[in-house]
Amino acid sequence: MAAICVFCASSRTLDQRWLDLATATGVELARRGHTLVSGGGCVGMMGALVEGARSAGGRTIGVIPQALVDLEVADLASDELVITDSMASRKILMVEKSDAFLTLPGGLGTLDELFEVWTTATLALHDKPMVLVDTDGFYRPLVDWLRNLTDQNFLKPAGFDLLRIADTLPAALNLLESHLP
């Protein structure tokens, strides 16, 4: 199957529902036979994600910069843990190791990762599917703003359409899998 990179929050102060979503995502990716590529952390949604995948027998690949390893937030139980010298090199390696991208709710780091892979897709530097999981309308204001970018000609409609959006995890995974080569 595919190596699916999941972007999500690593905050330790999230509501349980977001941790549960991350756990369910990890479990479902493993159940469907996919390898999980993550940011290599063991806290917040990222930690719940990798634990969920492993609990269902899934393979995990973590990519983390040395600075976060030094903060003792690395997922040392990863099947493969790759340590990079920077956040920028982390993103490059995550893109290289992944066949597709799934974005769960998150903050600035999650958005940074999403926009990196989306921007490079609009430049035709990769053609890997990307799906945004808009659980409970979490991303609705952002998606509305992004649609306005298209309306104002700052983003071509074809570029906007590269990011697929689903409101549930099962719908997101089905959509992602339907666009895998």
mmCIF file of C-alpha atoms in Angstrom:
data_model
loop_
_atom_site.group_PDB
_atom_site.id
_atom_site.type_symbol
_atom_site.label_atom_id
_atom_site.label_comp_id
_atom_site.label_asym_id
_atom_site.label_seq_id
_atom_site.Cartn_x
_atom_site.Cartn_y
_atom_site.Cartn_z
ATOM 1 C CA MET A 1 0.000 0.000 0.000
ATOM 2 C CA ALA A 2 1.025 3.655 0.297
ATOM 3 C CA ALA A 3 3.114 5.767 2.640
ATOM 4 C CA ILE A 4 0.680 8.368 3.940
ATOM 5 C CA CYS A 5 2.041 11.488 5.612
ATOM 6 C CA VAL A 6 -0.262 12.964 8.237
ATOM 7 C CA PHE A 7 0.088 16.562 9.390
ATOM 8 C CA CYS A 8 -1.470 17.379 12.763
ATOM 9 C CA ALA A 9 -0.963 19.217 16.041
ATOM 10 C CA SER A 10 1.602 18.278 18.639
ATOM 11 C CA SER A 11 0.192 20.477 21.405
ATOM 12 C CA ARG A 12 -0.150 18.853 24.824
ATOM 13 C CA THR A 13 -3.237 20.922 25.708
ATOM 14 C CA LEU A 14 -5.828 19.777 23.168
ATOM 15 C CA ASP A 15 -9.360 18.587 23.766
ATOM 16 C CA GLN A 16 -9.689 14.813 23.915
ATOM 17 C CA ARG A 17 -11.801 14.746 20.743
ATOM 18 C CA TRP A 18 -8.781 15.819 18.670
ATOM 19 C CA LEU A 19 -6.584 13.166 20.260
ATOM 20 C CA ASP A 20 -9.305 10.602 19.555
ATOM 21 C CA LEU A 21 -9.441 11.698 15.898
ATOM 22 C CA ALA A 22 -5.678 11.281 15.619
ATOM 23 C CA THR A 23 -5.784 7.837 17.240
ATOM 24 C CA ALA A 24 -8.589 6.750 14.912
ATOM 25 C CA THR A 25 -6.602 8.030 11.931
ATOM 26 C CA GLY A 26 -3.560 5.973 12.894
ATOM 27 C CA VAL A 27 -5.673 2.877 13.482
ATOM 28 C CA GLU A 28 -7.499 3.233 10.171
ATOM 29 C CA LEU A 29 -4.336 3.856 8.157
ATOM 30 C CA ALA A 30 -2.807 0.695 9.619
ATOM 31 C CA ARG A 31 -6.018 -1.282 9.095
ATOM 32 C CA ARG A 32 -5.966 -0.277 5.430
ATOM 33 C CA GLY A 33 -2.347 -1.427 5.119
ATOM 34 C CA HIS A 34 -0.680 1.979 4.791
ATOM 35 C CA THR A 35 2.604 3.096 6.310
ATOM 36 C CA LEU A 36 2.308 6.224 8.431
ATOM 37 C CA VAL A 37 4.787 9.037 7.886
ATOM 38 C CA SER A 38 4.672 11.611 10.670
ATOM 39 C CA GLY A 39 6.639 14.502 12.088
ATOM 40 C CA GLY A 40 8.348 12.082 14.443
ATOM 41 C CA GLY A 41 6.857 13.410 17.668
ATOM 42 C CA CYS A 42 5.324 11.524 20.570
ATOM 43 C CA VAL A 43 3.074 14.244 22.033
ATOM 44 C CA GLY A 44 -0.340 15.692 21.264
ATOM 45 C CA MET A 45 -2.210 14.490 18.219
ATOM 46 C CA MET A 46 1.065 13.347 16.660
ATOM 47 C CA GLY A 47 1.680 11.004 19.588
ATOM 48 C CA ALA A 48 -1.894 9.709 19.506
ATOM 49 C CA LEU A 49 -1.601 9.176 15.749
ATOM 50 C CA VAL A 50 1.498 6.990 15.934
ATOM 51 C CA GLU A 51 0.218 5.056 18.937
ATOM 52 C CA GLY A 52 -3.023 4.385 17.065
ATOM 53 C CA ALA A 53 -1.126 3.108 14.029
ATOM 54 C CA ARG A 54 1.087 0.835 16.112
ATOM 55 C CA SER A 55 -1.861 -0.491 18.127
ATOM 56 C CA ALA A 56 -3.301 -1.763 14.827
ATOM 57 C CA GLY A 57 -0.012 -3.259 13.647
ATOM 58 C CA GLY A 58 0.958 -0.391 11.361
ATOM 59 C CA ARG A 59 4.437 0.663 10.304
ATOM 60 C CA THR A 60 5.527 4.172 11.340
ATOM 61 C CA ILE A 61 8.187 6.466 9.934
ATOM 62 C CA GLY A 62 8.996 9.589 11.917
ATOM 63 C CA VAL A 63 10.951 12.551 10.580
ATOM 64 C CA ILE A 64 12.078 15.013 13.249
ATOM 65 C CA PRO A 65 14.692 17.744 13.580
ATOM 66 C CA GLN A 66 17.458 17.336 16.142
ATOM 67 C CA ALA A 67 16.181 20.364 18.070
ATOM 68 C CA LEU A 68 12.944 18.498 18.878
ATOM 69 C CA VAL A 69 14.847 15.336 19.746
ATOM 70 C CA ASP A 70 16.783 17.464 22.230
ATOM 71 C CA LEU A 71 13.460 18.536 23.795
ATOM 72 C CA GLU A 72 12.695 14.821 24.351
ATOM 73 C CA VAL A 73 9.561 14.771 22.206
ATOM 74 C CA ALA A 74 10.797 12.246 19.605
ATOM 75 C CA ASP A 75 8.801 9.090 18.916
ATOM 76 C CA LEU A 76 11.603 6.687 19.764
ATOM 77 C CA ALA A 77 9.280 3.716 19.123
ATOM 78 C CA SER A 78 9.051 4.519 15.382
ATOM 79 C CA ASP A 79 9.929 1.686 13.042
ATOM 80 C CA GLU A 80 12.136 4.246 11.318
ATOM 81 C CA LEU A 81 13.103 7.537 12.956
ATOM 82 C CA VAL A 82 14.956 9.973 10.713
ATOM 83 C CA ILE A 83 16.623 12.915 12.429
ATOM 84 C CA THR A 84 17.196 16.041 10.341
ATOM 85 C CA ASP A 85 19.171 19.207 10.969
ATOM 86 C CA SER A 86 16.242 21.613 10.502
ATOM 87 C CA MET A 87 12.496 21.982 10.112
ATOM 88 C CA ALA A 88 13.015 22.806 6.428
ATOM 89 C CA SER A 89 14.942 19.608 5.735
ATOM 90 C CA ARG A 90 12.308 17.709 7.735
ATOM 91 C CA LYS A 91 9.564 18.876 5.350
ATOM 92 C CA ILE A 92 11.607 17.965 2.285
ATOM 93 C CA LEU A 93 12.222 14.459 3.603
ATOM 94 C CA MET A 94 8.578 13.988 4.602
ATOM 95 C CA VAL A 95 7.528 14.850 1.043
ATOM 96 C CA GLU A 96 10.126 12.473 -0.424
ATOM 97 C CA LYS A 97 9.083 9.564 1.821
ATOM 98 C CA SER A 98 5.338 9.975 1.217
ATOM 99 C CA ASP A 99 2.900 8.963 -1.513
ATOM 100 C CA ALA A 100 0.054 11.149 -0.235
ATOM 101 C CA PHE A 101 -0.794 13.711 2.448
ATOM 102 C CA LEU A 102 -3.604 13.927 4.974
ATOM 103 C CA THR A 103 -4.044 17.046 7.104
ATOM 104 C CA LEU A 104 -5.881 16.826 10.426
ATOM 105 C CA PRO A 105 -6.684 19.836 12.614
ATOM 106 C CA GLY A 106 -3.625 21.696 13.805
ATOM 107 C CA GLY A 107 -1.946 25.039 14.273
ATOM 108 C CA LEU A 108 0.858 26.948 12.601
ATOM 109 C CA GLY A 109 3.169 23.957 12.116
ATOM 110 C CA THR A 110 0.389 21.937 10.529
ATOM 111 C CA LEU A 111 -0.534 24.805 8.227
ATOM 112 C CA ASP A 112 3.125 25.320 7.314
ATOM 113 C CA GLU A 113 3.395 21.674 6.266
ATOM 114 C CA LEU A 114 0.087 21.749 4.382
ATOM 115 C CA PHE A 115 1.006 24.912 2.479
ATOM 116 C CA GLU A 116 4.469 23.555 1.655
ATOM 117 C CA VAL A 117 3.108 20.430 -0.037
ATOM 118 C CA TRP A 118 0.231 22.316 -1.633
ATOM 119 C CA THR A 119 2.492 25.042 -3.024
ATOM 120 C CA THR A 120 4.934 22.521 -4.459
ATOM 121 C CA ALA A 121 2.015 20.649 -6.027
ATOM 122 C CA THR A 122 0.763 23.837 -7.712
ATOM 123 C CA LEU A 123 4.270 24.230 -9.151
ATOM 124 C CA ALA A 124 4.076 20.642 -10.490
ATOM 125 C CA LEU A 125 7.012 19.574 -8.302
ATOM 126 C CA HIS A 126 4.942 16.574 -7.216
ATOM 127 C CA ASP A 127 1.556 15.103 -8.059
ATOM 128 C CA LYS A 128 0.789 13.364 -4.770
ATOM 129 C CA PRO A 129 -2.787 13.540 -3.502
ATOM 130 C CA MET A 130 -3.593 15.847 -0.602
ATOM 131 C CA VAL A 131 -6.719 15.725 1.540
ATOM 132 C CA LEU A 132 -7.761 18.150 4.261
ATOM 133 C CA VAL A 133 -9.905 16.619 7.033
ATOM 134 C CA ASP A 134 -12.386 19.353 7.955
ATOM 135 C CA THR A 135 -13.872 17.721 11.048
ATOM 136 C CA ASP A 136 -16.666 19.813 12.600
ATOM 137 C CA GLY A 137 -15.868 22.647 10.190
ATOM 138 C CA PHE A 138 -12.459 23.217 11.810
ATOM 139 C CA TYR A 139 -10.961 24.476 8.540
ATOM 140 C CA ARG A 140 -14.131 26.067 7.089
ATOM 141 C CA PRO A 141 -13.027 29.714 7.670
ATOM 142 C CA LEU A 142 -9.628 28.975 6.119
ATOM 143 C CA VAL A 143 -11.179 27.204 3.128
ATOM 144 C CA ASP A 144 -13.549 30.140 2.607
ATOM 145 C CA TRP A 145 -10.597 32.538 2.681
ATOM 146 C CA LEU A 146 -8.668 30.355 0.232
ATOM 147 C CA ARG A 147 -11.664 30.264 -2.126
ATOM 148 C CA ASN A 148 -11.613 34.057 -2.003
ATOM 149 C CA LEU A 149 -7.974 33.928 -3.146
ATOM 150 C CA THR A 150 -9.210 32.069 -6.206
ATOM 151 C CA ASP A 151 -12.033 34.570 -6.726
ATOM 152 C CA GLN A 152 -9.467 37.391 -6.561
ATOM 153 C CA ASN A 153 -7.109 35.577 -9.008
ATOM 154 C CA PHE A 154 -4.317 35.046 -6.462
ATOM 155 C CA LEU A 155 -4.759 31.286 -6.801
ATOM 156 C CA LYS A 156 -5.801 29.503 -9.972
ATOM 157 C CA PRO A 157 -8.893 27.308 -9.641
ATOM 158 C CA ALA A 158 -6.837 24.292 -10.757
ATOM 159 C CA GLY A 159 -4.402 24.979 -7.919
ATOM 160 C CA PHE A 160 -7.228 25.226 -5.408
ATOM 161 C CA ASP A 161 -8.658 21.938 -6.660
ATOM 162 C CA LEU A 162 -5.394 20.088 -5.923
ATOM 163 C CA LEU A 163 -6.387 20.123 -2.256
ATOM 164 C CA ARG A 164 -9.346 17.850 -1.687
ATOM 165 C CA ILE A 165 -11.539 18.406 1.349
ATOM 166 C CA ALA A 166 -13.594 15.905 3.345
ATOM 167 C CA ASP A 167 -15.555 16.372 6.542
ATOM 168 C CA THR A 168 -15.054 12.897 8.008
ATOM 169 C CA LEU A 169 -12.079 10.612 8.399
ATOM 170 C CA PRO A 170 -13.585 7.722 6.389
ATOM 171 C CA ALA A 171 -14.513 10.082 3.543
ATOM 172 C CA ALA A 172 -11.028 11.623 3.636
ATOM 173 C CA LEU A 173 -9.268 8.261 3.466
ATOM 174 C CA ASN A 174 -11.545 7.012 0.689
ATOM 175 C CA LEU A 175 -10.890 10.192 -1.279
ATOM 176 C CA LEU A 176 -7.155 9.960 -0.714
ATOM 177 C CA GLU A 177 -7.025 6.293 -1.750
ATOM 178 C CA SER A 178 -9.085 6.988 -4.879
ATOM 179 C CA HIS A 179 -6.327 9.346 -6.068
ATOM 180 C CA LEU A 180 -3.327 7.116 -5.362
ATOM 181 C CA PRO A 181 -1.530 5.848 -8.469
#
